Amino acid sequence: MKNKFPTDFLWGASTSAYQVEGAWNEEGKEPSVQDIKSIPEGTTDFKFASDHYHRLEEDVRLFKELGLKAYRFSISWSRVMPNGKVNPAGIAFYKRLIELLKENDIQPIVTVFHFDLPASIAEKGGWENRETIQAFADYCQVLFDHFGQDVPLWQTINEQNVMALAGSVIGTSNKSMKEKFQENHHMLVAQALVTSNYHKGNYNGKIGPAPNIASVYPASDKPEDQMAALYMSALRNWLFLDVAVFGKYNHNAWHLLEKIGAAPVITAEDQTILAEGTGDYIAFNYYNTMTVSSYFAKEQKIDQQSGFGIPGFFQTVENPHLPMTEFGWPIDPEGFRFTLNEIYSRYRLPLLVTENGIGASEQLIDGKIHDDYRIDYLHQHIQQMALAIEDGVEVIGYCPWSAIDLISTHEGINKRYGFIYVNRTDEELLDLARYKKDSFYWYQQVIEENGLGE
Ligand code: BG6
């Protein structure tokens, strides 16, 4: 099994700025929408997070000890360009991070935007306002100017599909479908513009999108359930990748948006920008598959992984063949192989897995976390990824979520994902000390052996 991975395979791990850094208002940073949103009761806010901002050296030392070949993190727009002006302290922070990574032979992989729009931009209408497209392009240009030569892999926008379809859950947008798909369209144009700008700059790296992709199973062999699966996949997956790779909207997704009165206004200039700015590779996050039926019984509670429904098209149903995490997300390693294959056969571009992992509530006992369920989860997914590679899929790296414990999008730090435990709770900051979990030592060995061993 171990020989299924190329020798330069990027064994990595992921985080995002607002979920790990803390220092929410320090050294010139303006608040982002994540800092000012209302927080579900019993969960912490993002103000201190895992205090990564103040513990950079210690954390990168641990990443080195873990053996990471790559570290996928995001840059905070509101730290780098608060109120539209470049903040030297923000630049200095990411410069230090990138230098530390390089000194430790860890390849930086950067996402430029991960759910944390600056509050001053949100006040002016956020992504619904077309001016945000240029503001995003200006911000990205600052990043390319400073870090373009040092970062070989860039991602434009993390999980744009989750922002469009479950924005109210993750705290990015609470608007109507019509407004959200106009925002979404502006994001797609912004992504394409930045992709073209990056290409024109000859930075010697690659740039691509980073949606959350989940293959969709029909609930039965009824023809109408096949159609339901086709439509859910078009709306949730292919809309985003078709624009990012082919430069145009997926026809089924467009039809659905028209039917529900949510088709965005698109100009001729937008179409040219979309056609010109297509990605070099596909980064994507995988947590589980979806299962849908054509029958729509009731309004569904929206969740980014357990699904949603569009009356007349599909409804998410529980898949009785899949076990669940303690937070109610299905576990489907074979679905990972299927999803990798499905994406690759549609687009034929190299794939980078930028998130995959299991959230669990954990208590430190005698300085230890025995997270066998995480080892088991990741082991099964890596096994299936090896099979996908054997199938012929080009996978260039795997970055599980998350390198270190951080704050979940809406379930606090009680839902932990890291290889490294951070000593704090939702109620108390404690000493924020770092402890290596059992999965840390397990993943260290996977990386050392370039796979799972025989
Ligand atoms: C993805 C996001 O949706 O999944 C991450 O890119 C997020 O930001 C991760 O933390 C897990 O989701 P959650 O809701 O459990 O934090």
PDB file of N, CA and C in Angstrom, residues 307-387:
ATOM      1  N   GLY A 307     -26.463  18.357   5.118  1.00  0.00           N
ATOM      2  CA  GLY A 307     -27.277  18.608   3.938  1.00  0.00           C
ATOM      3  C   GLY A 307     -28.408  19.605   4.037  1.00  0.00           C
ATOM      4  N   PHE A 308     -29.169  19.673   2.959  1.00  0.00           N
ATOM      5  CA  PHE A 308     -30.259  20.630   2.818  1.00  0.00           C
ATOM      6  C   PHE A 308     -31.112  20.152   1.648  1.00  0.00           C
ATOM      7  N   GLY A 309     -32.253  20.795   1.443  1.00  0.00           N
ATOM      8  CA  GLY A 309     -33.115  20.387   0.333  1.00  0.00           C
ATOM      9  C   GLY A 309     -33.585  21.578  -0.472  1.00  0.00           C
ATOM     10  N   ILE A 310     -33.922  21.338  -1.730  1.00  0.00           N
ATOM     11  CA  ILE A 310     -34.526  22.370  -2.581  1.00  0.00           C
ATOM     12  C   ILE A 310     -35.837  21.764  -3.077  1.00  0.00           C
ATOM     13  N   PRO A 311     -36.983  22.289  -2.595  1.00  0.00           N
ATOM     14  CA  PRO A 311     -38.271  21.708  -2.990  1.00  0.00           C
ATOM     15  C   PRO A 311     -38.376  21.574  -4.509  1.00  0.00           C
ATOM     16  N   GLY A 312     -38.873  20.408  -4.950  1.00  0.00           N
ATOM     17  CA  GLY A 312     -39.022  20.188  -6.388  1.00  0.00           C
ATOM     18  C   GLY A 312     -37.788  19.559  -7.009  1.00  0.00           C
ATOM     19  N   PHE A 313     -36.667  19.548  -6.295  1.00  0.00           N
ATOM     20  CA  PHE A 313     -35.432  19.003  -6.864  1.00  0.00           C
ATOM     21  C   PHE A 313     -34.866  17.836  -6.058  1.00  0.00           C
ATOM     22  N   PHE A 314     -34.615  18.060  -4.756  1.00  0.00           N
ATOM     23  CA  PHE A 314     -34.026  16.984  -3.946  1.00  0.00           C
ATOM     24  C   PHE A 314     -34.194  17.287  -2.468  1.00  0.00           C
ATOM     25  N   GLN A 315     -34.058  16.219  -1.705  1.00  0.00           N
ATOM     26  CA  GLN A 315     -34.032  16.338  -0.255  1.00  0.00           C
ATOM     27  C   GLN A 315     -32.952  15.403   0.281  1.00  0.00           C
ATOM     28  N   THR A 316     -32.141  15.882   1.221  1.00  0.00           N
ATOM     29  CA  THR A 316     -31.108  15.017   1.798  1.00  0.00           C
ATOM     30  C   THR A 316     -31.757  14.009   2.734  1.00  0.00           C
ATOM     31  N   VAL A 317     -31.321  12.770   2.641  1.00  0.00           N
ATOM     32  CA  VAL A 317     -31.832  11.747   3.560  1.00  0.00           C
ATOM     33  C   VAL A 317     -30.638  11.060   4.232  1.00  0.00           C
ATOM     34  N   GLU A 318     -30.929  10.375   5.341  1.00  0.00           N
ATOM     35  CA  GLU A 318     -29.858   9.674   6.041  1.00  0.00           C
ATOM     36  C   GLU A 318     -29.492   8.426   5.258  1.00  0.00           C
ATOM     37  N   ASN A 319     -28.203   8.122   5.179  1.00  0.00           N
ATOM     38  CA  ASN A 319     -27.765   6.906   4.504  1.00  0.00           C
ATOM     39  C   ASN A 319     -27.576   5.821   5.570  1.00  0.00           C
ATOM     40  N   PRO A 320     -28.444   4.800   5.578  1.00  0.00           N
ATOM     41  CA  PRO A 320     -28.395   3.800   6.653  1.00  0.00           C
ATOM     42  C   PRO A 320     -27.124   2.949   6.631  1.00  0.00           C
ATOM     43  N   HIS A 321     -26.346   3.042   5.553  1.00  0.00           N
ATOM     44  CA  HIS A 321     -25.131   2.220   5.457  1.00  0.00           C
ATOM     45  C   HIS A 321     -23.915   2.894   6.069  1.00  0.00           C
ATOM     46  N   LEU A 322     -24.075   4.152   6.479  1.00  0.00           N
ATOM     47  CA  LEU A 322     -22.900   4.878   6.957  1.00  0.00           C
ATOM     48  C   LEU A 322     -22.978   5.177   8.452  1.00  0.00           C
ATOM     49  N   PRO A 323     -21.876   4.916   9.177  1.00  0.00           N
ATOM     50  CA  PRO A 323     -21.850   5.331  10.586  1.00  0.00           C
ATOM     51  C   PRO A 323     -21.731   6.848  10.688  1.00  0.00           C
ATOM     52  N   MET A 324     -21.943   7.384  11.873  1.00  0.00           N
ATOM     53  CA  MET A 324     -21.907   8.853  12.061  1.00  0.00           C
ATOM     54  C   MET A 324     -20.834   9.230  13.084  1.00  0.00           C
ATOM     55  N   THR A 325     -20.315  10.433  12.961  1.00  0.00           N
ATOM     56  CA  THR A 325     -19.440  10.959  14.010  1.00  0.00           C
ATOM     57  C   THR A 325     -20.326  11.366  15.189  1.00  0.00           C
ATOM     58  N   GLU A 326     -19.711  11.667  16.312  1.00  0.00           N
ATOM     59  CA  GLU A 326     -20.539  12.078  17.461  1.00  0.00           C
ATOM     60  C   GLU A 326     -21.229  13.417  17.194  1.00  0.00           C
ATOM     61  N   PHE A 327     -20.788  14.134  16.155  1.00  0.00           N
ATOM     62  CA  PHE A 327     -21.452  15.391  15.805  1.00  0.00           C
ATOM     63  C   PHE A 327     -22.421  15.231  14.622  1.00  0.00           C
ATOM     64  N   GLY A 328     -22.746  13.984  14.303  1.00  0.00           N
ATOM     65  CA  GLY A 328     -23.809  13.731  13.335  1.00  0.00           C
ATOM     66  C   GLY A 328     -23.417  13.851  11.872  1.00  0.00           C
ATOM     67  N   TRP A 329     -22.128  13.773  11.564  1.00  0.00           N
ATOM     68  CA  TRP A 329     -21.715  13.754  10.154  1.00  0.00           C
ATOM     69  C   TRP A 329     -21.436  12.306   9.739  1.00  0.00           C
ATOM     70  N   PRO A 330     -21.936  11.908   8.555  1.00  0.00           N
ATOM     71  CA  PRO A 330     -21.662  10.536   8.107  1.00  0.00           C
ATOM     72  C   PRO A 330     -20.157  10.304   7.894  1.00  0.00           C
ATOM     73  N   ILE A 331     -19.749   9.039   8.035  1.00  0.00           N
ATOM     74  CA  ILE A 331     -18.339   8.675   7.785  1.00  0.00           C
ATOM     75  C   ILE A 331     -18.328   7.766   6.565  1.00  0.00           C
ATOM     76  N   ASP A 332     -17.641   8.182   5.503  1.00  0.00           N
ATOM     77  CA  ASP A 332     -17.699   7.412   4.261  1.00  0.00           C
ATOM     78  C   ASP A 332     -16.355   7.420   3.520  1.00  0.00           C
ATOM     79  N   PRO A 333     -15.411   6.594   3.993  1.00  0.00           N
ATOM     80  CA  PRO A 333     -14.095   6.552   3.335  1.00  0.00           C
ATOM     81  C   PRO A 333     -14.187   6.108   1.878  1.00  0.00           C
ATOM     82  N   GLU A 334     -15.041   5.134   1.573  1.00  0.00           N
ATOM     83  CA  GLU A 334     -15.156   4.704   0.165  1.00  0.00           C
ATOM     84  C   GLU A 334     -15.702   5.840  -0.691  1.00  0.00           C
ATOM     85  N   GLY A 335     -16.565   6.648  -0.080  1.00  0.00           N
ATOM     86  CA  GLY A 335     -17.080   7.830  -0.777  1.00  0.00           C
ATOM     87  C   GLY A 335     -15.960   8.805  -1.128  1.00  0.00           C
ATOM     88  N   PHE A 336     -14.892   8.756  -0.362  1.00  0.00           N
ATOM     89  CA  PHE A 336     -13.728   9.610  -0.647  1.00  0.00           C
ATOM     90  C   PHE A 336     -13.078   9.150  -1.956  1.00  0.00           C
ATOM     91  N   ARG A 337     -12.885   7.821  -2.083  1.00  0.00           N
ATOM     92  CA  ARG A 337     -12.328   7.284  -3.340  1.00  0.00           C
ATOM     93  C   ARG A 337     -13.239   7.648  -4.509  1.00  0.00           C
ATOM     94  N   PHE A 338     -14.539   7.514  -4.276  1.00  0.00           N
ATOM     95  CA  PHE A 338     -15.528   7.804  -5.323  1.00  0.00           C
ATOM     96  C   PHE A 338     -15.463   9.281  -5.711  1.00  0.00           C
ATOM     97  N   THR A 339     -15.412  10.157  -4.693  1.00  0.00           N
ATOM     98  CA  THR A 339     -15.382  11.605  -4.950  1.00  0.00           C
ATOM     99  C   THR A 339     -14.109  11.989  -5.705  1.00  0.00           C
ATOM    100  N   LEU A 340     -12.966  11.432  -5.276  1.00  0.00           N
ATOM    101  CA  LEU A 340     -11.698  11.720  -5.977  1.00  0.00           C
ATOM    102  C   LEU A 340     -11.805  11.328  -7.450  1.00  0.00           C
ATOM    103  N   ASN A 341     -12.358  10.141  -7.695  1.00  0.00           N
ATOM    104  CA  ASN A 341     -12.513   9.673  -9.075  1.00  0.00           C
ATOM    105  C   ASN A 341     -13.478  10.548  -9.870  1.00  0.00           C
ATOM    106  N   GLU A 342     -14.580  10.913  -9.222  1.00  0.00           N
ATOM    107  CA  GLU A 342     -15.595  11.695  -9.930  1.00  0.00           C
ATOM    108  C   GLU A 342     -15.020  13.060 -10.350  1.00  0.00           C
ATOM    109  N   ILE A 343     -14.308  13.704  -9.430  1.00  0.00           N
ATOM    110  CA  ILE A 343     -13.738  15.027  -9.764  1.00  0.00           C
ATOM    111  C   ILE A 343     -12.710  14.877 -10.885  1.00  0.00           C
ATOM    112  N   TYR A 344     -11.848  13.854 -10.727  1.00  0.00           N
ATOM    113  CA  TYR A 344     -10.769  13.713 -11.708  1.00  0.00           C
ATOM    114  C   TYR A 344     -11.307  13.375 -13.095  1.00  0.00           C
ATOM    115  N   SER A 345     -12.328  12.537 -13.151  1.00  0.00           N
ATOM    116  CA  SER A 345     -12.808  12.220 -14.511  1.00  0.00           C
ATOM    117  C   SER A 345     -13.497  13.407 -15.161  1.00  0.00           C
ATOM    118  N   ARG A 346     -14.073  14.298 -14.372  1.00  0.00           N
ATOM    119  CA  ARG A 346     -14.692  15.485 -14.982  1.00  0.00           C
ATOM    120  C   ARG A 346     -13.663  16.508 -15.449  1.00  0.00           C
ATOM    121  N   TYR A 347     -12.604  16.703 -14.646  1.00  0.00           N
ATOM    122  CA  TYR A 347     -11.738  17.872 -14.896  1.00  0.00           C
ATOM    123  C   TYR A 347     -10.298  17.546 -15.315  1.00  0.00           C
ATOM    124  N   ARG A 348      -9.800  16.347 -15.012  1.00  0.00           N
ATOM    125  CA  ARG A 348      -8.452  15.942 -15.404  1.00  0.00           C
ATOM    126  C   ARG A 348      -7.371  16.930 -14.957  1.00  0.00           C
ATOM    127  N   LEU A 349      -7.522  17.467 -13.746  1.00  0.00           N
ATOM    128  CA  LEU A 349      -6.492  18.348 -13.190  1.00  0.00           C
ATOM    129  C   LEU A 349      -5.937  17.683 -11.922  1.00  0.00           C
ATOM    130  N   PRO A 350      -4.705  18.007 -11.534  1.00  0.00           N
ATOM    131  CA  PRO A 350      -4.164  17.448 -10.285  1.00  0.00           C
ATOM    132  C   PRO A 350      -5.049  17.846  -9.097  1.00  0.00           C
ATOM    133  N   LEU A 351      -5.202  16.933  -8.147  1.00  0.00           N
ATOM    134  CA  LEU A 351      -6.062  17.194  -6.990  1.00  0.00           C
ATOM    135  C   LEU A 351      -5.228  17.298  -5.710  1.00  0.00           C
ATOM    136  N   LEU A 352      -5.587  18.263  -4.876  1.00  0.00           N
ATOM    137  CA  LEU A 352      -4.960  18.406  -3.560  1.00  0.00           C
ATOM    138  C   LEU A 352      -6.074  18.369  -2.524  1.00  0.00           C
ATOM    139  N   VAL A 353      -5.974  17.447  -1.580  1.00  0.00           N
ATOM    140  CA  VAL A 353      -7.001  17.367  -0.536  1.00  0.00           C
ATOM    141  C   VAL A 353      -6.609  18.344   0.571  1.00  0.00           C
ATOM    142  N   THR A 354      -7.414  19.385   0.748  1.00  0.00           N
ATOM    143  CA  THR A 354      -7.029  20.433   1.694  1.00  0.00           C
ATOM    144  C   THR A 354      -7.718  20.300   3.054  1.00  0.00           C
ATOM    145  N   GLU A 355      -8.716  19.432   3.162  1.00  0.00           N
ATOM    146  CA  GLU A 355      -9.307  19.146   4.474  1.00  0.00           C
ATOM    147  C   GLU A 355      -9.938  17.767   4.441  1.00  0.00           C
ATOM    148  N   ASN A 356      -9.838  17.077   5.591  1.00  0.00           N
ATOM    149  CA  ASN A 356     -10.512  15.800   5.809  1.00  0.00           C
ATOM    150  C   ASN A 356     -10.223  15.481   7.271  1.00  0.00           C
ATOM    151  N   GLY A 357     -11.236  15.119   8.027  1.00  0.00           N
ATOM    152  CA  GLY A 357     -10.948  14.839   9.432  1.00  0.00           C
ATOM    153  C   GLY A 357     -12.219  14.601  10.223  1.00  0.00           C
ATOM    154  N   ILE A 358     -12.029  14.302  11.498  1.00  0.00           N
ATOM    155  CA  ILE A 358     -13.173  13.985  12.357  1.00  0.00           C
ATOM    156  C   ILE A 358     -13.172  14.891  13.591  1.00  0.00           C
ATOM    157  N   GLY A 359     -14.325  15.508  13.838  1.00  0.00           N
ATOM    158  CA  GLY A 359     -14.477  16.366  15.005  1.00  0.00           C
ATOM    159  C   GLY A 359     -14.907  15.526  16.196  1.00  0.00           C
ATOM    160  N   ALA A 360     -14.267  15.754  17.350  1.00  0.00           N
ATOM    161  CA  ALA A 360     -14.614  14.979  18.543  1.00  0.00           C
ATOM    162  C   ALA A 360     -14.419  15.840  19.781  1.00  0.00           C
ATOM    163  N   SER A 361     -15.198  15.504  20.795  1.00  0.00           N
ATOM    164  CA  SER A 361     -15.060  16.190  22.068  1.00  0.00           C
ATOM    165  C   SER A 361     -14.015  15.412  22.879  1.00  0.00           C
ATOM    166  N   GLU A 362     -12.991  16.091  23.390  1.00  0.00           N
ATOM    167  CA  GLU A 362     -11.886  15.367  24.018  1.00  0.00           C
ATOM    168  C   GLU A 362     -11.480  15.974  25.360  1.00  0.00           C
ATOM    169  N   GLN A 363     -11.102  15.118  26.301  1.00  0.00           N
ATOM    170  CA  GLN A 363     -10.617  15.596  27.601  1.00  0.00           C
ATOM    171  C   GLN A 363      -9.179  15.122  27.812  1.00  0.00           C
ATOM    172  N   LEU A 364      -8.356  16.039  28.245  1.00  0.00           N
ATOM    173  CA  LEU A 364      -6.953  15.696  28.504  1.00  0.00           C
ATOM    174  C   LEU A 364      -6.887  14.913  29.814  1.00  0.00           C
ATOM    175  N   ILE A 365      -6.300  13.713  29.757  1.00  0.00           N
ATOM    176  CA  ILE A 365      -6.133  12.940  30.997  1.00  0.00           C
ATOM    177  C   ILE A 365      -4.655  12.548  31.108  1.00  0.00           C
ATOM    178  N   ASP A 366      -4.035  12.999  32.185  1.00  0.00           N
ATOM    179  CA  ASP A 366      -2.591  12.785  32.404  1.00  0.00           C
ATOM    180  C   ASP A 366      -1.771  13.230  31.194  1.00  0.00           C
ATOM    181  N   GLY A 367      -2.145  14.337  30.630  1.00  0.00           N
ATOM    182  CA  GLY A 367      -1.378  14.890  29.516  1.00  0.00           C
ATOM    183  C   GLY A 367      -1.556  14.118  28.209  1.00  0.00           C
ATOM    184  N   LYS A 368      -2.546  13.239  28.141  1.00  0.00           N
ATOM    185  CA  LYS A 368      -2.694  12.408  26.932  1.00  0.00           C
ATOM    186  C   LYS A 368      -4.100  12.509  26.333  1.00  0.00           C
ATOM    187  N   ILE A 369      -4.152  12.284  25.002  1.00  0.00           N
ATOM    188  CA  ILE A 369      -5.436  12.135  24.307  1.00  0.00           C
ATOM    189  C   ILE A 369      -5.329  10.854  23.492  1.00  0.00           C
ATOM    190  N   HIS A 370      -6.145   9.879  23.840  1.00  0.00           N
ATOM    191  CA  HIS A 370      -6.113   8.604  23.105  1.00  0.00           C
ATOM    192  C   HIS A 370      -7.187   8.661  22.017  1.00  0.00           C
ATOM    193  N   ASP A 371      -6.854   9.240  20.894  1.00  0.00           N
ATOM    194  CA  ASP A 371      -7.859   9.473  19.839  1.00  0.00           C
ATOM    195  C   ASP A 371      -7.832   8.383  18.764  1.00  0.00           C
ATOM    196  N   ASP A 372      -8.091   7.153  19.189  1.00  0.00           N
ATOM    197  CA  ASP A 372      -8.090   6.021  18.221  1.00  0.00           C
ATOM    198  C   ASP A 372      -9.096   6.235  17.095  1.00  0.00           C
ATOM    199  N   TYR A 373     -10.243   6.857  17.421  1.00  0.00           N
ATOM    200  CA  TYR A 373     -11.266   7.103  16.393  1.00  0.00           C
ATOM    201  C   TYR A 373     -10.707   7.984  15.285  1.00  0.00           C
ATOM    202  N   ARG A 374      -9.806   8.925  15.627  1.00  0.00           N
ATOM    203  CA  ARG A 374      -9.223   9.797  14.596  1.00  0.00           C
ATOM    204  C   ARG A 374      -8.242   8.998  13.746  1.00  0.00           C
ATOM    205  N   ILE A 375      -7.436   8.171  14.418  1.00  0.00           N
ATOM    206  CA  ILE A 375      -6.472   7.327  13.699  1.00  0.00           C
ATOM    207  C   ILE A 375      -7.245   6.419  12.724  1.00  0.00           C
ATOM    208  N   ASP A 376      -8.307   5.840  13.244  1.00  0.00           N
ATOM    209  CA  ASP A 376      -9.118   4.943  12.448  1.00  0.00           C
ATOM    210  C   ASP A 376      -9.723   5.666  11.227  1.00  0.00           C
ATOM    211  N   TYR A 377     -10.283   6.833  11.488  1.00  0.00           N
ATOM    212  CA  TYR A 377     -10.918   7.641  10.429  1.00  0.00           C
ATOM    213  C   TYR A 377      -9.883   7.989   9.347  1.00  0.00           C
ATOM    214  N   LEU A 378      -8.743   8.522   9.769  1.00  0.00           N
ATOM    215  CA  LEU A 378      -7.742   8.973   8.786  1.00  0.00           C
ATOM    216  C   LEU A 378      -7.136   7.773   8.055  1.00  0.00           C
ATOM    217  N   HIS A 379      -6.896   6.693   8.813  1.00  0.00           N
ATOM    218  CA  HIS A 379      -6.346   5.480   8.199  1.00  0.00           C
ATOM    219  C   HIS A 379      -7.239   5.020   7.039  1.00  0.00           C
ATOM    220  N   GLN A 380      -8.529   4.933   7.322  1.00  0.00           N
ATOM    221  CA  GLN A 380      -9.463   4.456   6.279  1.00  0.00           C
ATOM    222  C   GLN A 380      -9.501   5.395   5.076  1.00  0.00           C
ATOM    223  N   HIS A 381      -9.421   6.690   5.339  1.00  0.00           N
ATOM    224  CA  HIS A 381      -9.457   7.649   4.218  1.00  0.00           C
ATOM    225  C   HIS A 381      -8.160   7.587   3.406  1.00  0.00           C
ATOM    226  N   ILE A 382      -7.043   7.406   4.093  1.00  0.00           N
ATOM    227  CA  ILE A 382      -5.769   7.323   3.357  1.00  0.00           C
ATOM    228  C   ILE A 382      -5.747   6.045   2.504  1.00  0.00           C
ATOM    229  N   GLN A 383      -6.271   4.968   3.090  1.00  0.00           N
ATOM    230  CA  GLN A 383      -6.367   3.708   2.338  1.00  0.00           C
ATOM    231  C   GLN A 383      -7.161   3.900   1.035  1.00  0.00           C
ATOM    232  N   GLN A 384      -8.287   4.588   1.149  1.00  0.00           N
ATOM    233  CA  GLN A 384      -9.140   4.808  -0.022  1.00  0.00           C
ATOM    234  C   GLN A 384      -8.493   5.773  -1.013  1.00  0.00           C
ATOM    235  N   MET A 385      -7.718   6.723  -0.481  1.00  0.00           N
ATOM    236  CA  MET A 385      -7.010   7.658  -1.371  1.00  0.00           C
ATOM    237  C   MET A 385      -5.954   6.881  -2.176  1.00  0.00           C
ATOM    238  N   ALA A 386      -5.293   5.921  -1.512  1.00  0.00           N
ATOM    239  CA  ALA A 386      -4.307   5.086  -2.221  1.00  0.00           C
ATOM    240  C   ALA A 386      -5.004   4.309  -3.341  1.00  0.00           C
ATOM    241  N   LEU A 387      -6.203   3.816  -3.058  1.00  0.00           N
ATOM    242  CA  LEU A 387      -6.941   3.082  -4.097  1.00  0.00           C
ATOM    243  C   LEU A 387      -7.324   4.008  -5.251  1.00  0.00           C
TER     244      LEU A 387
END
